[in-house]
Short mmCIF file of C-alpha atoms in Angstrom, two decimals:
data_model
loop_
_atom_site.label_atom_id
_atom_site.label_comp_id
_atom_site.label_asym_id
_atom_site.label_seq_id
_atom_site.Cartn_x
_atom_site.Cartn_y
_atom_site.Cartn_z
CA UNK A 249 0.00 0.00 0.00
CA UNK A 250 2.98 2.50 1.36
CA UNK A 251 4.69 1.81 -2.23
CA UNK A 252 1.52 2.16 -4.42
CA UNK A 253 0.66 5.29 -2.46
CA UNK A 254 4.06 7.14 -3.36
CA UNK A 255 4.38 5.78 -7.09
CA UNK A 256 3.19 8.87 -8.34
CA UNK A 257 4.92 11.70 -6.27
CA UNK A 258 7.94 9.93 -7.35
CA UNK A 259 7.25 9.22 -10.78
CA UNK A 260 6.62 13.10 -10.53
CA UNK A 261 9.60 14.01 -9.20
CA UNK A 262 11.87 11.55 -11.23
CA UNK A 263 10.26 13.37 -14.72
CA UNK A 264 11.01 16.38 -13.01
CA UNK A 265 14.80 15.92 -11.85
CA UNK A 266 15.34 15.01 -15.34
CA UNK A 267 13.82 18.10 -16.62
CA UNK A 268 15.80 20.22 -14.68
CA UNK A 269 19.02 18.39 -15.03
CA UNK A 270 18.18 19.18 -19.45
CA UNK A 271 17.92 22.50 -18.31
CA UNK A 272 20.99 22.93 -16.00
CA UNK A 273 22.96 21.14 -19.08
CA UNK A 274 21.25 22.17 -22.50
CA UNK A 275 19.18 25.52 -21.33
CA UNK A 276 16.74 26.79 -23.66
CA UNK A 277 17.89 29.88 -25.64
CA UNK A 278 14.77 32.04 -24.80
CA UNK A 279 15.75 31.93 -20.67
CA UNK A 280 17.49 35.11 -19.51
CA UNK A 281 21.56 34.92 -19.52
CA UNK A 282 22.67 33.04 -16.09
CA UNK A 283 19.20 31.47 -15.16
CA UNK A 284 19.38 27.92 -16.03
CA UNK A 285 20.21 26.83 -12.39
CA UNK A 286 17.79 29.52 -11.03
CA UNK A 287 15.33 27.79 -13.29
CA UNK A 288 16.02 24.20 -12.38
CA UNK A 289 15.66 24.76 -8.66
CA UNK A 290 12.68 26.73 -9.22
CA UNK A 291 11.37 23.64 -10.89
CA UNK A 292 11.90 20.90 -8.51
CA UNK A 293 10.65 23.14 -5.71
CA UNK A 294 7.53 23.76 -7.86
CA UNK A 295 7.43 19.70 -8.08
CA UNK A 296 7.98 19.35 -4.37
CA UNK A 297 5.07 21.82 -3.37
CA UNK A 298 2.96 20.26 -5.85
CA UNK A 299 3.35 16.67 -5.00
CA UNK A 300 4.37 16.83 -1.52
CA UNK A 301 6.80 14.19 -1.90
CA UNK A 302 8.10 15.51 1.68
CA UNK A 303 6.59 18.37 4.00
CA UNK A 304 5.51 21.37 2.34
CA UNK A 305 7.47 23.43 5.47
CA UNK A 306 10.00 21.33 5.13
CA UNK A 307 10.43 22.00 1.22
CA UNK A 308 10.42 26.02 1.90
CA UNK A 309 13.68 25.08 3.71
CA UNK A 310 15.19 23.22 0.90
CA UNK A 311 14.38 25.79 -1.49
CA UNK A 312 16.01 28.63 1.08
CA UNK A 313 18.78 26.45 1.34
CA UNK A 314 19.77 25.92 -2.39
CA UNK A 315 19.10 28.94 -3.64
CA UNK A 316 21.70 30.83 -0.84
CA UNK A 317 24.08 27.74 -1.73
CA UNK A 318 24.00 28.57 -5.23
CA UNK A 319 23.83 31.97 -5.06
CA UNK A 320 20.75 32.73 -7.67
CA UNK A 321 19.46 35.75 -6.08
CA UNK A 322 19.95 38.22 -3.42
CA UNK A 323 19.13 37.13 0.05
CA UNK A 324 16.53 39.97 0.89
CA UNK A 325 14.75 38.60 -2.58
CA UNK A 326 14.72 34.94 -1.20
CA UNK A 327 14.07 35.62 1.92
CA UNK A 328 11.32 38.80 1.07
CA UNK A 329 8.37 36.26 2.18
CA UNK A 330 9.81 37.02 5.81
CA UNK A 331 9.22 40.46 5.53
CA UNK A 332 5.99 40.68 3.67
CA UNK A 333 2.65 41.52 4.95
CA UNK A 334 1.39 37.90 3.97
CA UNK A 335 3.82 36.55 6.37
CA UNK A 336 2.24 38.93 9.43
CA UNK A 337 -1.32 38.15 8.48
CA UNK A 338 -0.98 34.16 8.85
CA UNK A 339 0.72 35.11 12.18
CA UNK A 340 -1.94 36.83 13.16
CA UNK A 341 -4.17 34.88 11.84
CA UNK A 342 -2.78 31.80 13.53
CA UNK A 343 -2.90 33.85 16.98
CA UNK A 344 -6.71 35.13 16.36
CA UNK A 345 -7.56 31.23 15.58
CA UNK A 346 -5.73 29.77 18.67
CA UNK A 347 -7.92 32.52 20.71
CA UNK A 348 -11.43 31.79 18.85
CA UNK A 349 -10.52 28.21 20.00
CA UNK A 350 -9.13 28.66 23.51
CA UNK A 351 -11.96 30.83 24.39
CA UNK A 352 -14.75 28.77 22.88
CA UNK A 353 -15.84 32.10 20.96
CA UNK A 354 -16.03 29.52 17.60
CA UNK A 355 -18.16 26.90 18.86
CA UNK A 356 -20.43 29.60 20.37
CA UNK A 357 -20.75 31.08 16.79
CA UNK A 358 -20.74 27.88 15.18
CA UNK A 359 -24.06 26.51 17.53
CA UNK A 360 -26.00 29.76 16.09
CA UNK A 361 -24.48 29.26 12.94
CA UNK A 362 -25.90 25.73 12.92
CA UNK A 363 -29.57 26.63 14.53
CA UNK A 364 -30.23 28.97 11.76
CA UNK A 365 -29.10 26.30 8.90
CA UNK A 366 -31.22 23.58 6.87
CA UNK A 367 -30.66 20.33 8.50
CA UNK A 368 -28.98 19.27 4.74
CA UNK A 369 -24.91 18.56 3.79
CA UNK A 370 -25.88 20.42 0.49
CA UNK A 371 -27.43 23.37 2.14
CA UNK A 372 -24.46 23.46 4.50
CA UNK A 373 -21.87 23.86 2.09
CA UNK A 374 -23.82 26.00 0.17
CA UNK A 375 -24.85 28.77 2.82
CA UNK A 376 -20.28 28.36 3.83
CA UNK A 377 -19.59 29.33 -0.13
CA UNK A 378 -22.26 32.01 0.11
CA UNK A 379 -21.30 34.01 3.21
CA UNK A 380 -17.80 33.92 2.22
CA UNK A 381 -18.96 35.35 -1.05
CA UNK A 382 -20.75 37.75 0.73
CA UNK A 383 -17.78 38.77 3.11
CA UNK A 384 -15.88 39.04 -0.38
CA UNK A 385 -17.81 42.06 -0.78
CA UNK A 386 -17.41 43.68 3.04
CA UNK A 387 -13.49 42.68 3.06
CA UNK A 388 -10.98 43.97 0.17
CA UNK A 389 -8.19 41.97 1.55
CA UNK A 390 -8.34 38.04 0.62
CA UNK A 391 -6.08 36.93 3.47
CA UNK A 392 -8.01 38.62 6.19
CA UNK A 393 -11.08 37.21 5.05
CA UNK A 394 -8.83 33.89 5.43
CA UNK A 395 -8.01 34.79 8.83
CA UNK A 396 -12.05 35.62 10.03
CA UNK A 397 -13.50 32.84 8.36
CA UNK A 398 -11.63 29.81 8.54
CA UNK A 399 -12.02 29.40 12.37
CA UNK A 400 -15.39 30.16 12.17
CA UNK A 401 -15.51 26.89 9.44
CA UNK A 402 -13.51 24.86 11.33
CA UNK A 403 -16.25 25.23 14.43
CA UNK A 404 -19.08 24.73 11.95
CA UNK A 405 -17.61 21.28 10.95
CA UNK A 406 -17.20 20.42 14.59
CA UNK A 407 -20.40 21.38 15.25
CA UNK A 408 -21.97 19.14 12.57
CA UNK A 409 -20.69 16.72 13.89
CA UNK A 410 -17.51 15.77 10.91
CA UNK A 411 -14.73 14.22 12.60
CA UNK A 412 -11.12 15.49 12.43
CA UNK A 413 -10.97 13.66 8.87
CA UNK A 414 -14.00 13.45 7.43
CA UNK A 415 -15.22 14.37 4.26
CA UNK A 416 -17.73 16.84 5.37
CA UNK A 417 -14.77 18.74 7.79
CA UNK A 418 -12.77 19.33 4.23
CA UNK A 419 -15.78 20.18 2.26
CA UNK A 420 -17.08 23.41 4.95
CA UNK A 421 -13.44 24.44 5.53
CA UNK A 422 -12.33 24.44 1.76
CA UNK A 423 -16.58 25.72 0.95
CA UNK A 424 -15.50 28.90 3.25
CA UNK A 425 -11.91 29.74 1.61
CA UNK A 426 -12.80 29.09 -1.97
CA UNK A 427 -16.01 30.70 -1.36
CA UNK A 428 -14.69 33.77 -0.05
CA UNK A 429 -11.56 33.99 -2.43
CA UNK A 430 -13.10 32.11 -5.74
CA UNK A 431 -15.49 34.95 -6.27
CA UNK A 432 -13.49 37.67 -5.56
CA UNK A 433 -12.19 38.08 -8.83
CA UNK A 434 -15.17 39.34 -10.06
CA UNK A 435 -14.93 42.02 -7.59
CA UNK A 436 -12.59 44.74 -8.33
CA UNK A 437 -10.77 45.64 -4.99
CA UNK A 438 -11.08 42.32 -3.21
CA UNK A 439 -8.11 41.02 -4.24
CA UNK A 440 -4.81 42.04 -5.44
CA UNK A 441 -4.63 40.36 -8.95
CA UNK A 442 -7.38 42.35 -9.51
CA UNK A 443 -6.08 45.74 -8.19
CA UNK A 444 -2.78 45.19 -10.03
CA UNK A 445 -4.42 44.70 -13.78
CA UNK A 446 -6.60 47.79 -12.72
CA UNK A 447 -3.30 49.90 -12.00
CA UNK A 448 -1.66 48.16 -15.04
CA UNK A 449 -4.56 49.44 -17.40
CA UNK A 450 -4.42 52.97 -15.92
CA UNK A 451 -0.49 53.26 -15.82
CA UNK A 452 0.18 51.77 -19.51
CA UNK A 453 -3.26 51.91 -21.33
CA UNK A 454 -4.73 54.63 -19.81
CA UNK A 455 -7.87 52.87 -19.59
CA UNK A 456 -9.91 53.18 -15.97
CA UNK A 457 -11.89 50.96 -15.08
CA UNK A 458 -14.89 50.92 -12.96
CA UNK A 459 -16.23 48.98 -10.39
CA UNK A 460 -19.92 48.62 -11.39
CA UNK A 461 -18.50 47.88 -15.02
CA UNK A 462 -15.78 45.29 -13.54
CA UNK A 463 -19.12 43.42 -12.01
CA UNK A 464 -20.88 43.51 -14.63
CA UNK A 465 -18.25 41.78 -17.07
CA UNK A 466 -17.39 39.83 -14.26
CA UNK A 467 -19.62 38.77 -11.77
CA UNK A 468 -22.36 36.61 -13.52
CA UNK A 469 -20.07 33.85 -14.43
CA UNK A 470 -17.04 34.00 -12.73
CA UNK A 471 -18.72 34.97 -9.73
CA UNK A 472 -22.11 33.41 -9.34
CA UNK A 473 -21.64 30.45 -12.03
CA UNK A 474 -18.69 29.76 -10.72
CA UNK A 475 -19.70 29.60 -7.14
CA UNK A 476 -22.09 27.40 -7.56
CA UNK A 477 -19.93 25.19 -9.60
CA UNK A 478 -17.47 25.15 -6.37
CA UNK A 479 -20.85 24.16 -4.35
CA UNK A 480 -21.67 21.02 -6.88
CA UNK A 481 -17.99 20.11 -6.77
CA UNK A 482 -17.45 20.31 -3.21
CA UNK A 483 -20.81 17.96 -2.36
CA UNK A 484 -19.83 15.69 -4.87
CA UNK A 485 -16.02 15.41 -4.02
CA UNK A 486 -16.42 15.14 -0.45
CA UNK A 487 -19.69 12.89 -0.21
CA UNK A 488 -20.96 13.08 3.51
CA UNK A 489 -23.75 13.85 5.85
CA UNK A 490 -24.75 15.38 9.20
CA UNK A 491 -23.41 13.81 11.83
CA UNK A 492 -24.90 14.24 15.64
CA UNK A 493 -24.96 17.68 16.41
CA UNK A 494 -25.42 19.67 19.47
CA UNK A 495 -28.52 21.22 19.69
CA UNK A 496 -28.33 25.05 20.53
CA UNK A 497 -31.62 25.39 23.22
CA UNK A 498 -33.55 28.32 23.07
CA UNK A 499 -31.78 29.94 26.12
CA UNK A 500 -28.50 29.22 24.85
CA UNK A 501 -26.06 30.87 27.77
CA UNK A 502 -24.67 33.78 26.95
CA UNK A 503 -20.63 34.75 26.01
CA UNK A 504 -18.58 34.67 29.06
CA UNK A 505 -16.49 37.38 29.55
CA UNK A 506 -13.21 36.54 27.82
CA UNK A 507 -15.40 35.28 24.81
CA UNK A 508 -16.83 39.02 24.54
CA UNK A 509 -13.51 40.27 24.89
CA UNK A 510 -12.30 37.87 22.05
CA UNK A 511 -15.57 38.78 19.97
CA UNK A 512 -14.87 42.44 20.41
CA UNK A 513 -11.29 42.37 19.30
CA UNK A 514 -12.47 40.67 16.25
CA UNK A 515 -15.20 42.55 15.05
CA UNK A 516 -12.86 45.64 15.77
CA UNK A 517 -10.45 43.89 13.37
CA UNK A 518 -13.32 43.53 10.58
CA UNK A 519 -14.47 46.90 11.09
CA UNK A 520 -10.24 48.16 10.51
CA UNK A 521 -10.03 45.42 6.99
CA UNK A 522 -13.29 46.45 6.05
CA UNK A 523 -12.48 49.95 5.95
CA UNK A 524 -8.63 50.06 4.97
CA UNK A 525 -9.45 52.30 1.97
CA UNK A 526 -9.99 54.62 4.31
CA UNK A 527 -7.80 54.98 7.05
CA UNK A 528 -4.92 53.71 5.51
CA UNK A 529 -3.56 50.78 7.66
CA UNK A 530 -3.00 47.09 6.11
CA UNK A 531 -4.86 43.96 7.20
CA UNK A 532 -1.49 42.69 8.37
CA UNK A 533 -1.03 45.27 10.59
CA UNK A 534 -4.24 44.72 12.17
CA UNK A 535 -4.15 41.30 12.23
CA UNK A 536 -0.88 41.64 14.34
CA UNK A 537 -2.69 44.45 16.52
CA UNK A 538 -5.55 41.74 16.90
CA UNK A 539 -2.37 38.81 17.66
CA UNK A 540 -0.70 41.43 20.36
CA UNK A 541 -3.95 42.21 22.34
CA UNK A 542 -4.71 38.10 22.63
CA UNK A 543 -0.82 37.16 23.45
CA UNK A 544 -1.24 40.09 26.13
CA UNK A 545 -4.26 38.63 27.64
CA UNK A 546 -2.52 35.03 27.94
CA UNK A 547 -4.06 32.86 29.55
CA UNK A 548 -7.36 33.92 29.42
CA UNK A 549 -7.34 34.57 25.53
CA UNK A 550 -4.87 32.48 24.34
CA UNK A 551 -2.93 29.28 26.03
CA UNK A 552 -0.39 30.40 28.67
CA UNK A 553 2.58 28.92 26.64
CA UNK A 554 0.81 30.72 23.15
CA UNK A 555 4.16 29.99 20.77
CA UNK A 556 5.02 26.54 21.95
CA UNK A 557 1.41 26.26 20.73
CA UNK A 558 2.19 28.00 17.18
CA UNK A 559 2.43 25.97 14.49
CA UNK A 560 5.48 27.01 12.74
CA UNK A 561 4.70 25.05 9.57
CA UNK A 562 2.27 27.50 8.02
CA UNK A 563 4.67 30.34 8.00
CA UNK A 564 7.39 28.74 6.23
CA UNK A 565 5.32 26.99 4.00
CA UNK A 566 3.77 30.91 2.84
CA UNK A 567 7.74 32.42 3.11
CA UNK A 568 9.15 29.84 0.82
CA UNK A 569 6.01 30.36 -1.45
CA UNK A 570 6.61 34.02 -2.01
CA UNK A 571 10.60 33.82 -2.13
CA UNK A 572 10.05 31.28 -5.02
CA UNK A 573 7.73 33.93 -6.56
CA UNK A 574 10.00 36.94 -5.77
CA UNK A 575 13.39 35.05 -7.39
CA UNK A 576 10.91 34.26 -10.57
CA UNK A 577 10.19 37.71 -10.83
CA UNK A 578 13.83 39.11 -9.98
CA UNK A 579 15.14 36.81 -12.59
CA UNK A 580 12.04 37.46 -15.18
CA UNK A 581 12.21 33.78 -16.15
CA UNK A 582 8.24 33.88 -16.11
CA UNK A 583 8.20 36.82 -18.18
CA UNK A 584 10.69 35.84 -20.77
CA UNK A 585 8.95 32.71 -21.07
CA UNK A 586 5.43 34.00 -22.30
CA UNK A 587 6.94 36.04 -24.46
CA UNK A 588 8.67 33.33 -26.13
CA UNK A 589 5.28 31.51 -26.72
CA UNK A 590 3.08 34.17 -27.94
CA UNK A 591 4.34 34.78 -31.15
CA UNK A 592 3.75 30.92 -31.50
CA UNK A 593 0.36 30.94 -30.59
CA UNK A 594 -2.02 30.73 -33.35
CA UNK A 595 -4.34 33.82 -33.07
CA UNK A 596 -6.57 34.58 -35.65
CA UNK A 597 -8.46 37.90 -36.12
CA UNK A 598 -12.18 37.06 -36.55
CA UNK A 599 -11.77 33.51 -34.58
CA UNK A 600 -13.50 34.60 -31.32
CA UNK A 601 -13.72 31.52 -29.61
CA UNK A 602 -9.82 30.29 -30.59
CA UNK A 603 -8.29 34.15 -29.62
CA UNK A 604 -10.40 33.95 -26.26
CA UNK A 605 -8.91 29.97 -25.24
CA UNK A 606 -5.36 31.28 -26.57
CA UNK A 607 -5.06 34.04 -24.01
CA UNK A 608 -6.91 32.54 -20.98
CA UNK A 609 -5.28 29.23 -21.18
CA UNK A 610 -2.06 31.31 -22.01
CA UNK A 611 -2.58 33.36 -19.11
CA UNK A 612 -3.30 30.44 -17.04
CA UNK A 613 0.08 28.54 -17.77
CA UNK A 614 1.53 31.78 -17.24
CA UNK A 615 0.37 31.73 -13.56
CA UNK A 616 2.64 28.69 -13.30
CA UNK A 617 5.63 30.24 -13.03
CA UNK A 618 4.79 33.74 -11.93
CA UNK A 619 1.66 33.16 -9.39
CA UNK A 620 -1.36 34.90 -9.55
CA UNK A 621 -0.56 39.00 -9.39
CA UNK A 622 2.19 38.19 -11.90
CA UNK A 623 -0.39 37.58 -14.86
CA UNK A 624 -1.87 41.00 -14.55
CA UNK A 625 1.44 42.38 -14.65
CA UNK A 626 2.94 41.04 -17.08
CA UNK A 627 0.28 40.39 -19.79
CA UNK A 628 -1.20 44.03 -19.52
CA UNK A 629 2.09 45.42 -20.80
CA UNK A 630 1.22 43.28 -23.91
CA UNK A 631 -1.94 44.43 -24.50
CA UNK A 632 -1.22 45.88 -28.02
CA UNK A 633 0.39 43.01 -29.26
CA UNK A 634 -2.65 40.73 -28.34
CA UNK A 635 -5.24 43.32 -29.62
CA UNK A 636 -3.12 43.38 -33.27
CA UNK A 637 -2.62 39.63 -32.88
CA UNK A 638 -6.86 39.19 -32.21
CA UNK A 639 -8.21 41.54 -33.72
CA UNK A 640 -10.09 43.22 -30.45
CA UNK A 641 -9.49 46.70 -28.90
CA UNK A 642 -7.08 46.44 -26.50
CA UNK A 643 -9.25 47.08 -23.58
CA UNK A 644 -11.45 43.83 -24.71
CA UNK A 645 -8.79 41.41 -24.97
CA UNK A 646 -7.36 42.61 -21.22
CA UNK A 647 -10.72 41.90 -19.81
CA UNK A 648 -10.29 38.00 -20.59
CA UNK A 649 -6.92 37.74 -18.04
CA UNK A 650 -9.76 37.73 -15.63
CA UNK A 651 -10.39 34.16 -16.23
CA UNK A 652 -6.65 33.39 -16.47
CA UNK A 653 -5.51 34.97 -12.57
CA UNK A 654 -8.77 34.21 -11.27
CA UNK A 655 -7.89 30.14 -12.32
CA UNK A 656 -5.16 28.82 -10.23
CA UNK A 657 -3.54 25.01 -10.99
CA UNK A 658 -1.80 24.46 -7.87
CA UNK A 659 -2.07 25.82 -4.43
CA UNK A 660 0.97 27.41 -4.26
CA UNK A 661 -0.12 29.93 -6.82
CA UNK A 662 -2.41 31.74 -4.38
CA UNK A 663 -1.23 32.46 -1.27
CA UNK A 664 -4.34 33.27 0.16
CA UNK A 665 -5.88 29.32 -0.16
CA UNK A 666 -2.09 28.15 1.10
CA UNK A 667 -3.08 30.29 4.27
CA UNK A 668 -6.68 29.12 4.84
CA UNK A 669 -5.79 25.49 3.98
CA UNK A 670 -3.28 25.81 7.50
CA UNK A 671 -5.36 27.59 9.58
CA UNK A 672 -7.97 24.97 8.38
CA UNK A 673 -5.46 22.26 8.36
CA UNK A 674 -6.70 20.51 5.20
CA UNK A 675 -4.63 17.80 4.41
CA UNK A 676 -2.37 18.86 1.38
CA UNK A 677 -2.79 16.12 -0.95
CA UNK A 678 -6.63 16.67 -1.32
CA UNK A 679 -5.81 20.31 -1.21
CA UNK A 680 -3.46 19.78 -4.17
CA UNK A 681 -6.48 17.23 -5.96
CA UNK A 682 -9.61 19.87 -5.16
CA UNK A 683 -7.09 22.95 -6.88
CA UNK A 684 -6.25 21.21 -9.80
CA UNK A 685 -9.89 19.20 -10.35
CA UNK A 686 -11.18 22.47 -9.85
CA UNK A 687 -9.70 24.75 -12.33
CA UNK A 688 -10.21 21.79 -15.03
CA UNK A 689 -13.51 21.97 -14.44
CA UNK A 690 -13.99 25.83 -14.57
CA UNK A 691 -11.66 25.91 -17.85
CA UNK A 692 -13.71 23.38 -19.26
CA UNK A 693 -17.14 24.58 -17.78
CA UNK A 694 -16.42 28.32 -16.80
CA UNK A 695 -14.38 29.50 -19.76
CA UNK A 696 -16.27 28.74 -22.46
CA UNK A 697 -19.44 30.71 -20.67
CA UNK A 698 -17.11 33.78 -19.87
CA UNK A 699 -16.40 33.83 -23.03
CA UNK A 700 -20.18 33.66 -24.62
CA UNK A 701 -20.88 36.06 -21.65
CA UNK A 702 -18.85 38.57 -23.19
CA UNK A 703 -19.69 38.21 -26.81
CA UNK A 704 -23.67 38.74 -25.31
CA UNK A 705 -22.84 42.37 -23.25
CA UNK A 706 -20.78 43.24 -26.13
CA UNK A 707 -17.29 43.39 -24.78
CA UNK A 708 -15.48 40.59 -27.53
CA UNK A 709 -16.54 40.63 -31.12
CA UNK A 710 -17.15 37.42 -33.36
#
């Protein structure tokens, strides 16, 4: 069983050893001078994270660990997931989780959560993808959505009744962070893919963009359509049913006082991400405000001994995940690479349907090797090129990346799923097999509807 199990991560791996060792030895012409070695360990990293042949953390480390050995970028660019805001948000959001639980503040939410719900799996999952759709339009920030709502899930499923691996535990957790981050895209400041192709088609086209016209191109299928695709696929992936619950009586006791005190730190929290437009200060920033005011209360709000509590393999999996993505970008071995393909690719002016699959499943693979923000930034810059190359205005044949950042292959592409998954502690292999079933289906299901979408509100031509 043990050797059937890890046929394919090595299988995997072996193809991909190779493939870097061709690389190291015979690199293409079209990589940037000096980047063959960059691009081989970026490669087997990429292969480790998505297989999980060994411990995502524990990969992070290997990838720190060759690339300061072999010298293939500066150490603040390998090491810049230490010092980003992502990294302070999952700590936060780590210390905001161990208080929900240590309090009990999450299984008192989760018991009203529960009352108010249909006594269905189906409904379940589908009122999770819904309010985290719902929060995507309260919260511009993906990761402190992440950070609100995945203890909140995780107390749902234990509530319901799903044990500590069943089906039904993976379905609500993963139902509340693709809910909340899936949708998003068709929501102009509730993510940063989206707020970088806005900038990007302000700085270099000119072109603003709206957000009531951003919904409207957006929202219908990659938004609703697609939401409900993620409820079908979730029920259907993760089979399960109600389990014993505890029933909430009608004079449920009220929240002691260290659960008000938790409750009140968080909703102050919400009320800081929800309004960041405004006064200025990130959602890491208040996430780590939120973290100080629990590790300051210890232990009435969080364990007495709160970091020999911490899980420290969350934070280097998300640091080894964005100094992969910062040496890609420092080396522009992503960038270099779509523009070696493009002139390859057979667009046709007139060919609606062909142009529309070339750049979304262009922009897709692009993702691969430059994560999510990257396709925004580097594909707006060639918006001429594709509008000669398809025929469309320029501003029409930007508005398709949509489908290509909002469509991620592998976790590691979005940081923001990589950080709900840990506080949620979904197992990565069936994160790795939900990501990647997922996007097949919406490219297969989602696409081609975006695409008809647009030709009926008038934004792509024949």
């Amino acid at each position: 069983m043990i050797r059937e199990r890890l046929n394919v991560p090595v299988a995997v791996m072996a193809i991909v050893v190779v493939a870097a060792g061709l690389i190291v030895f015979n690199p293409p012409g079209w990589l940037p001078e000096g980047t063959a070695l960059t691009t081989a360990i970026a490669l087997i990293t990429i292969g480790l994270y998505a297989t999980g042949f060994i411990a995502e953390a524990m990969t992070s480390l290997v990838f720190f660990l060759a690339a300061m050995l072999f010298a293939i970028a500066p150490a603040d660019v390998v090491f810049s997931g230490f010092s980003s805001s992502a990294f302070w948000i999952i700590f936060g959001g780590l210390i905001i989780g161990m208080s929900i639980r240590h309090t009990g503040l999450g299984q008192q939410i989760a018991d009203r959560l529960i009352a108010r719900l249909p006594g269905r799996y189906s409904a379940l999952i589908a009122g999770t993808v819904t309010v985290g759709l719902l929060f995507a339009f309260l919260m511009p920030g993906a990761m402190g959505r992440m950070v609100l709502l995945v203890p909140i899930a995780v107390a749902v499923a234990d509530r319901a009744g799903f044990g500590e691996a069943a089906n039904g535990r993976i379905a609500v957790v993963l139902a509340a962070i693709f809910g909340t981050h899936v949708g998003s895209f068709a929501i102009l400041p509730s993510n940063t893919p989206n707020v970088v192709w806005s900038g990007a088609m302000a700085s270099v086209h000119g072109l603003e963009v709206g957000y009531m016209e951003y919904l409207a191109w957006h929202f219908p299928v990659l938004g609703i359509l697609r939401s409900v695709l993620l409820v079908v696929v979730l029920v259907y992936a993760f089979p399960d049913r109600l389990g014993p619950r505890t029933e909430t009586p009608a004079g449920a006791p009220p929240l002691d006082r260290d659960q008000r005190l938790t409750a009140f730190v968080l909703l102050g929290a919400l009320a800081m991400w929800a309004s960041d437009a405004v006064h200025g200060v990130g959602p890491a920033w208040v996430a780590l405000a939120a973290a100080l005011v629990y590790l300051l209360n210890a232990p009435r709000l969080v364990p007495a001994r709160p970091f020999a509590a911490l899980d420290m393999g969350p934070l280097l999996l998300l640091a080894g995940i964005l100094g992969l993505g910062a040496v890609l970008a420092y080396t522009g071995i992503g960038e270099a690479a779509f523009k070696q393909l493009l002139p390859m690719l057979p667009f046709e002016p007139g060919e609606g349907a062909r142009n529309y699959a070339l750049v979304s499943l262009g922009g897709t693979a692009l993702a691969v090797l430059t994560a999510m923000p990257g396709v925004p930034a580097i594909g707006v810059p060639l918006g001429d090129t594709l509008a000669t190359a398809t025929g469309w205005p320029v501003e029409s044949v930007l508005i398709i990346l949509a489908a290509s950042y909002s469509t991620y292959l592998l976790p590691y592409q979005a940081p923001p799923i990589l950080i709900g998954a840990q506080l949620g502690q979904i197992p990565y292999r069936a994160l790795v097999r939900f990501t990647l079933g997922f996007a097949l289906l919406s490219i297969i299901l989602i696409f081609p509807l975006h695409y008809l979408w647009l030709r009926i509100i008038g934004v792509l031509a024949g």
